[in-house]
PDB file of C-alpha atoms in Angstrom:
ATOM      1  CA  UNK A  10       0.000   0.000   0.000  1.00 62.00           C
ATOM      2  CA  UNK A  11       1.385   3.418  -0.989  1.00 69.00           C
ATOM      3  CA  UNK A  12       1.744   6.088   1.650  1.00 69.00           C
ATOM      4  CA  UNK A  13       0.052   9.430   1.142  1.00 69.00           C
ATOM      5  CA  UNK A  14       2.206  12.206  -0.316  1.00 73.00           C
ATOM      6  CA  UNK A  15       3.456  14.750   2.206  1.00 73.00           C
ATOM      7  CA  UNK A  16       1.125  17.678   2.804  1.00 78.00           C
ATOM      8  CA  UNK A  17       1.530  20.955   0.923  1.00 88.00           C
ATOM      9  CA  UNK A  18       1.778  23.960   3.233  1.00 91.00           C
ATOM     10  CA  UNK A  19       1.176  27.486   2.026  1.00 91.00           C
ATOM     11  CA  UNK A  20       3.502  30.363   2.840  1.00 92.00           C
ATOM     12  CA  UNK A  21       2.213  33.780   1.764  1.00 91.00           C
ATOM     13  CA  UNK A  22       4.160  36.993   1.264  1.00 89.00           C
ATOM     14  CA  UNK A  23       2.673  40.407   0.524  1.00 89.00           C
ATOM     15  CA  UNK A  24       4.895  42.774  -1.469  1.00 86.00           C
ATOM     16  CA  UNK A  25       4.543  45.981  -3.462  1.00 85.00           C
ATOM     17  CA  UNK A  26       6.697  44.645  -6.290  1.00 82.00           C
ATOM     18  CA  UNK A  27       8.863  41.633  -7.111  1.00 81.00           C
ATOM     19  CA  UNK A  28      12.061  43.595  -6.479  1.00 79.00           C
ATOM     20  CA  UNK A  29      11.304  43.656  -2.737  1.00 80.00           C
ATOM     21  CA  UNK A  30      11.851  39.908  -2.588  1.00 82.00           C
ATOM     22  CA  UNK A  31      15.483  40.174  -3.670  1.00 80.00           C
ATOM     23  CA  UNK A  32      18.622  41.623  -2.141  1.00 72.00           C
ATOM     24  CA  UNK A  33      19.088  44.974  -3.853  1.00 66.00           C
ATOM     25  CA  UNK A  34      22.868  44.847  -3.284  1.00 64.00           C
ATOM     26  CA  UNK A  35      23.267  41.577  -5.213  1.00 60.00           C
ATOM     27  CA  UNK A  36      24.556  42.338  -8.743  1.00 60.00           C
ATOM     28  CA  UNK A  37      23.987  38.825 -10.152  1.00 60.00           C
ATOM     29  CA  UNK A  38      21.368  38.150 -12.833  1.00 59.00           C
ATOM     30  CA  UNK A  39      17.765  37.878 -11.653  1.00 59.00           C
ATOM     31  CA  UNK A  40      17.578  34.063 -11.757  1.00 63.00           C
ATOM     32  CA  UNK A  41      20.601  33.746  -9.461  1.00 67.00           C
ATOM     33  CA  UNK A  42      20.021  36.690  -7.175  1.00 74.00           C
ATOM     34  CA  UNK A  43      19.911  36.238  -3.390  1.00 82.00           C
ATOM     35  CA  UNK A  44      16.658  36.795  -1.594  1.00 86.00           C
ATOM     36  CA  UNK A  45      16.331  39.792   0.684  1.00 85.00           C
ATOM     37  CA  UNK A  46      17.454  38.668   4.170  1.00 88.00           C
ATOM     38  CA  UNK A  47      14.079  39.613   5.682  1.00 89.00           C
ATOM     39  CA  UNK A  48      12.147  37.686   3.022  1.00 90.00           C
ATOM     40  CA  UNK A  49      14.495  34.716   3.405  1.00 91.00           C
ATOM     41  CA  UNK A  50      14.046  34.704   7.193  1.00 93.00           C
ATOM     42  CA  UNK A  51      10.258  35.004   6.831  1.00 92.00           C
ATOM     43  CA  UNK A  52       9.989  32.092   4.383  1.00 93.00           C
ATOM     44  CA  UNK A  53      12.336  29.836   6.329  1.00 94.00           C
ATOM     45  CA  UNK A  54      10.779  30.579   9.722  1.00 94.00           C
ATOM     46  CA  UNK A  55       7.365  29.582   8.371  1.00 94.00           C
ATOM     47  CA  UNK A  56       8.774  26.498   6.651  1.00 94.00           C
ATOM     48  CA  UNK A  57      10.385  25.378   9.916  1.00 92.00           C
ATOM     49  CA  UNK A  58       6.987  25.431  11.605  1.00 92.00           C
ATOM     50  CA  UNK A  59       5.725  22.631   9.374  1.00 91.00           C
ATOM     51  CA  UNK A  60       6.630  18.941   9.702  1.00 88.00           C
ATOM     52  CA  UNK A  61       9.872  17.734   8.194  1.00 82.00           C
ATOM     53  CA  UNK A  62       9.390  16.522   4.644  1.00 83.00           C
ATOM     54  CA  UNK A  63       6.525  18.912   3.927  1.00 89.00           C
ATOM     55  CA  UNK A  64       6.036  20.390   0.487  1.00 93.00           C
ATOM     56  CA  UNK A  65       5.457  24.107   0.091  1.00 95.00           C
ATOM     57  CA  UNK A  66       3.354  26.479  -1.944  1.00 93.00           C
ATOM     58  CA  UNK A  67       4.782  30.010  -1.913  1.00 94.00           C
ATOM     59  CA  UNK A  68       2.093  32.544  -2.745  1.00 92.00           C
ATOM     60  CA  UNK A  69       3.459  36.009  -3.472  1.00 90.00           C
ATOM     61  CA  UNK A  70       0.816  38.719  -3.420  1.00 88.00           C
ATOM     62  CA  UNK A  71       1.920  41.799  -5.372  1.00 85.00           C
ATOM     63  CA  UNK A  72       0.313  45.230  -5.296  1.00 85.00           C
ATOM     64  CA  UNK A  73       1.707  46.008  -8.751  1.00 77.00           C
ATOM     65  CA  UNK A  74       0.819  43.765 -11.641  1.00 75.00           C
ATOM     66  CA  UNK A  75       3.843  41.643 -12.578  1.00 74.00           C
ATOM     67  CA  UNK A  76       5.253  41.853 -16.091  1.00 75.00           C
ATOM     68  CA  UNK A  77       4.705  38.971 -18.492  1.00 76.00           C
ATOM     69  CA  UNK A  78       7.054  36.106 -17.632  1.00 75.00           C
ATOM     70  CA  UNK A  79       7.949  37.443 -14.175  1.00 76.00           C
ATOM     71  CA  UNK A  80       6.234  34.515 -12.468  1.00 80.00           C
ATOM     72  CA  UNK A  81       8.462  31.994 -14.267  1.00 83.00           C
ATOM     73  CA  UNK A  82      11.591  34.048 -13.527  1.00 84.00           C
ATOM     74  CA  UNK A  83      10.546  34.348  -9.899  1.00 86.00           C
ATOM     75  CA  UNK A  84      10.008  30.587  -9.622  1.00 89.00           C
ATOM     76  CA  UNK A  85      13.445  29.909 -11.139  1.00 89.00           C
ATOM     77  CA  UNK A  86      15.104  32.456  -8.849  1.00 88.00           C
ATOM     78  CA  UNK A  87      13.523  30.973  -5.702  1.00 91.00           C
ATOM     79  CA  UNK A  88      14.352  27.413  -6.771  1.00 93.00           C
ATOM     80  CA  UNK A  89      17.961  28.382  -7.555  1.00 92.00           C
ATOM     81  CA  UNK A  90      18.389  30.266  -4.287  1.00 92.00           C
ATOM     82  CA  UNK A  91      17.102  27.445  -2.091  1.00 95.00           C
ATOM     83  CA  UNK A  92      18.875  24.804  -4.178  1.00 95.00           C
ATOM     84  CA  UNK A  93      22.161  26.610  -3.511  1.00 94.00           C
ATOM     85  CA  UNK A  94      21.367  26.877   0.203  1.00 95.00           C
ATOM     86  CA  UNK A  95      20.543  23.138   0.324  1.00 96.00           C
ATOM     87  CA  UNK A  96      23.950  22.397  -1.227  1.00 97.00           C
ATOM     88  CA  UNK A  97      25.606  24.579   1.431  1.00 97.00           C
ATOM     89  CA  UNK A  98      23.781  22.632   4.146  1.00 97.00           C
ATOM     90  CA  UNK A  99      24.961  19.377   2.543  1.00 97.00           C
ATOM     91  CA  UNK A 100      28.562  20.635   2.621  1.00 98.00           C
ATOM     92  CA  UNK A 101      28.137  21.716   6.246  1.00 97.00           C
ATOM     93  CA  UNK A 102      26.876  18.223   7.116  1.00 97.00           C
ATOM     94  CA  UNK A 103      29.826  16.550   5.361  1.00 97.00           C
ATOM     95  CA  UNK A 104      32.246  18.909   7.140  1.00 98.00           C
ATOM     96  CA  UNK A 105      30.663  18.148  10.518  1.00 97.00           C
ATOM     97  CA  UNK A 106      30.771  14.384   9.962  1.00 97.00           C
ATOM     98  CA  UNK A 107      34.413  14.609   8.824  1.00 97.00           C
ATOM     99  CA  UNK A 108      35.176  16.577  12.005  1.00 97.00           C
ATOM    100  CA  UNK A 109      33.307  13.915  13.977  1.00 97.00           C
ATOM    101  CA  UNK A 110      35.390  11.112  12.460  1.00 97.00           C
ATOM    102  CA  UNK A 111      38.629  12.990  13.134  1.00 97.00           C
ATOM    103  CA  UNK A 112      37.523  13.807  16.683  1.00 97.00           C
ATOM    104  CA  UNK A 113      36.581  10.181  17.224  1.00 97.00           C
ATOM    105  CA  UNK A 114      40.025   8.950  16.126  1.00 97.00           C
ATOM    106  CA  UNK A 115      41.804  11.529  18.292  1.00 97.00           C
ATOM    107  CA  UNK A 116      39.496  10.796  21.224  1.00 97.00           C
ATOM    108  CA  UNK A 117      39.968   7.024  20.965  1.00 97.00           C
ATOM    109  CA  UNK A 118      43.745   7.423  20.745  1.00 97.00           C
ATOM    110  CA  UNK A 119      43.764   9.703  23.782  1.00 97.00           C
ATOM    111  CA  UNK A 120      41.424   7.388  25.712  1.00 97.00           C
ATOM    112  CA  UNK A 121      43.717   4.456  24.915  1.00 97.00           C
ATOM    113  CA  UNK A 122      46.783   6.384  26.124  1.00 97.00           C
ATOM    114  CA  UNK A 123      44.971   7.445  29.279  1.00 96.00           C
ATOM    115  CA  UNK A 124      43.854   3.870  29.970  1.00 96.00           C
ATOM    116  CA  UNK A 125      47.409   2.598  29.462  1.00 96.00           C
ATOM    117  CA  UNK A 126      48.689   5.379  31.750  1.00 95.00           C
ATOM    118  CA  UNK A 127      46.118   4.416  34.400  1.00 94.00           C
ATOM    119  CA  UNK A 128      47.235   0.761  34.212  1.00 93.00           C
ATOM    120  CA  UNK A 129      50.880   1.839  34.471  1.00 92.00           C
ATOM    121  CA  UNK A 130      50.027   4.019  37.478  1.00 90.00           C
ATOM    122  CA  UNK A 131      48.713   0.896  39.241  1.00 85.00           C
ATOM    123  CA  UNK A 132      52.320  -0.310  39.470  1.00 83.00           C
ATOM    124  CA  UNK A 133      53.228   2.796  41.510  1.00 80.00           C
ATOM    125  CA  UNK A 134      51.402   1.573  44.605  1.00 81.00           C
ATOM    126  CA  UNK A 135      48.088   2.089  46.371  1.00 85.00           C
ATOM    127  CA  UNK A 136      48.390   5.567  47.861  1.00 87.00           C
ATOM    128  CA  UNK A 137      45.747   8.295  47.485  1.00 90.00           C
ATOM    129  CA  UNK A 138      47.844  10.214  44.960  1.00 90.00           C
ATOM    130  CA  UNK A 139      48.158   7.168  42.737  1.00 91.00           C
ATOM    131  CA  UNK A 140      44.376   6.645  42.955  1.00 91.00           C
ATOM    132  CA  UNK A 141      43.778  10.278  41.998  1.00 93.00           C
ATOM    133  CA  UNK A 142      46.199   9.916  39.081  1.00 93.00           C
ATOM    134  CA  UNK A 143      44.507   6.725  37.823  1.00 93.00           C
ATOM    135  CA  UNK A 144      40.980   8.107  38.122  1.00 94.00           C
ATOM    136  CA  UNK A 145      42.057  11.441  36.623  1.00 96.00           C
ATOM    137  CA  UNK A 146      43.534   9.707  33.584  1.00 95.00           C
ATOM    138  CA  UNK A 147      40.389   7.629  33.028  1.00 95.00           C
ATOM    139  CA  UNK A 148      38.153  10.700  33.388  1.00 96.00           C
ATOM    140  CA  UNK A 149      40.370  12.755  31.053  1.00 96.00           C
ATOM    141  CA  UNK A 150      40.213   9.979  28.462  1.00 96.00           C
ATOM    142  CA  UNK A 151      36.422   9.878  28.533  1.00 96.00           C
ATOM    143  CA  UNK A 152      36.147  13.660  28.487  1.00 96.00           C
ATOM    144  CA  UNK A 153      38.154  13.582  25.241  1.00 95.00           C
ATOM    145  CA  UNK A 154      35.325  11.482  23.777  1.00 96.00           C
ATOM    146  CA  UNK A 155      32.750  14.180  24.552  1.00 96.00           C
ATOM    147  CA  UNK A 156      33.013  16.035  21.236  1.00 95.00           C
ATOM    148  CA  UNK A 157      32.702  13.045  18.868  1.00 96.00           C
ATOM    149  CA  UNK A 158      29.806  11.688  20.920  1.00 96.00           C
ATOM    150  CA  UNK A 159      28.110  15.090  20.788  1.00 96.00           C
ATOM    151  CA  UNK A 160      28.563  15.292  17.016  1.00 96.00           C
ATOM    152  CA  UNK A 161      27.329  11.777  16.245  1.00 95.00           C
ATOM    153  CA  UNK A 162      24.408  11.816  18.679  1.00 95.00           C
ATOM    154  CA  UNK A 163      23.074  15.360  18.463  1.00 95.00           C
ATOM    155  CA  UNK A 164      24.673  17.920  16.140  1.00 95.00           C
ATOM    156  CA  UNK A 165      23.925  16.405  12.737  1.00 95.00           C
ATOM    157  CA  UNK A 166      20.131  16.142  13.157  1.00 95.00           C
ATOM    158  CA  UNK A 167      19.349  19.885  12.866  1.00 95.00           C
ATOM    159  CA  UNK A 168      21.520  20.170   9.750  1.00 96.00           C
ATOM    160  CA  UNK A 169      19.740  17.233   8.085  1.00 96.00           C
ATOM    161  CA  UNK A 170      16.340  18.756   8.941  1.00 94.00           C
ATOM    162  CA  UNK A 171      17.393  22.161   7.589  1.00 95.00           C
ATOM    163  CA  UNK A 172      18.811  20.592   4.412  1.00 96.00           C
ATOM    164  CA  UNK A 173      15.537  18.736   3.813  1.00 95.00           C
ATOM    165  CA  UNK A 174      13.532  21.925   4.358  1.00 95.00           C
ATOM    166  CA  UNK A 175      15.780  23.845   1.925  1.00 96.00           C
ATOM    167  CA  UNK A 176      15.548  21.066  -0.668  1.00 96.00           C
ATOM    168  CA  UNK A 177      11.766  21.144  -0.394  1.00 95.00           C
ATOM    169  CA  UNK A 178      11.760  24.944  -0.714  1.00 95.00           C
ATOM    170  CA  UNK A 179      13.908  24.559  -3.845  1.00 95.00           C
ATOM    171  CA  UNK A 180      11.127  22.423  -5.337  1.00 94.00           C
ATOM    172  CA  UNK A 181       8.225  24.458  -4.001  1.00 94.00           C
ATOM    173  CA  UNK A 182       5.358  25.625  -6.127  1.00 93.00           C
ATOM    174  CA  UNK A 183       5.406  29.390  -6.582  1.00 91.00           C
ATOM    175  CA  UNK A 184       2.263  31.324  -7.370  1.00 89.00           C
ATOM    176  CA  UNK A 185       2.186  35.062  -8.040  1.00 87.00           C
ATOM    177  CA  UNK A 186      -1.101  36.759  -7.235  1.00 83.00           C
ATOM    178  CA  UNK A 187      -1.979  40.358  -7.987  1.00 76.00           C
ATOM    179  CA  UNK A 188      -3.479  42.475  -5.240  1.00 63.00           C
ATOM    180  CA  UNK A 189      -4.734  41.213  -1.888  1.00 56.00           C
TER     181      UNK A 189
END
């Protein structure tokens, strides 16, 4: 039995003209122009409110009638912008996982050295200072494992969720409506 397609959630923006949607300082051609930071934050904050994996319908209400073909250009520009941001999130995820693997190797090596040092300290006797040294080495070794454990258990989830949201925004339906 096939599962139902993910729901489509509507995000609406009200603008005077299409130019308000884009960063006025960006000199790149229209199809590759960055969104205005306020518009970007608005769209993404609404998209984050919906369940992961949702599809989106962006409805842009314009006071001024758009020129012929502006709707297609606008759709391309939004898809390109969020496609690029999804690729950046993918790179960030790969970088984090590479850091996690490196941290894990360093942490395991340090834990091994600390464990060997704790075993060697056992040969020094049974005094309180030797006990502190042994326990301190074991604790230091496990503390070195904190960062890789944090990365592999917790840090990658938000990046994956954000990447999925950005990918879905890059495939969103875009509708331009005139007036209210």
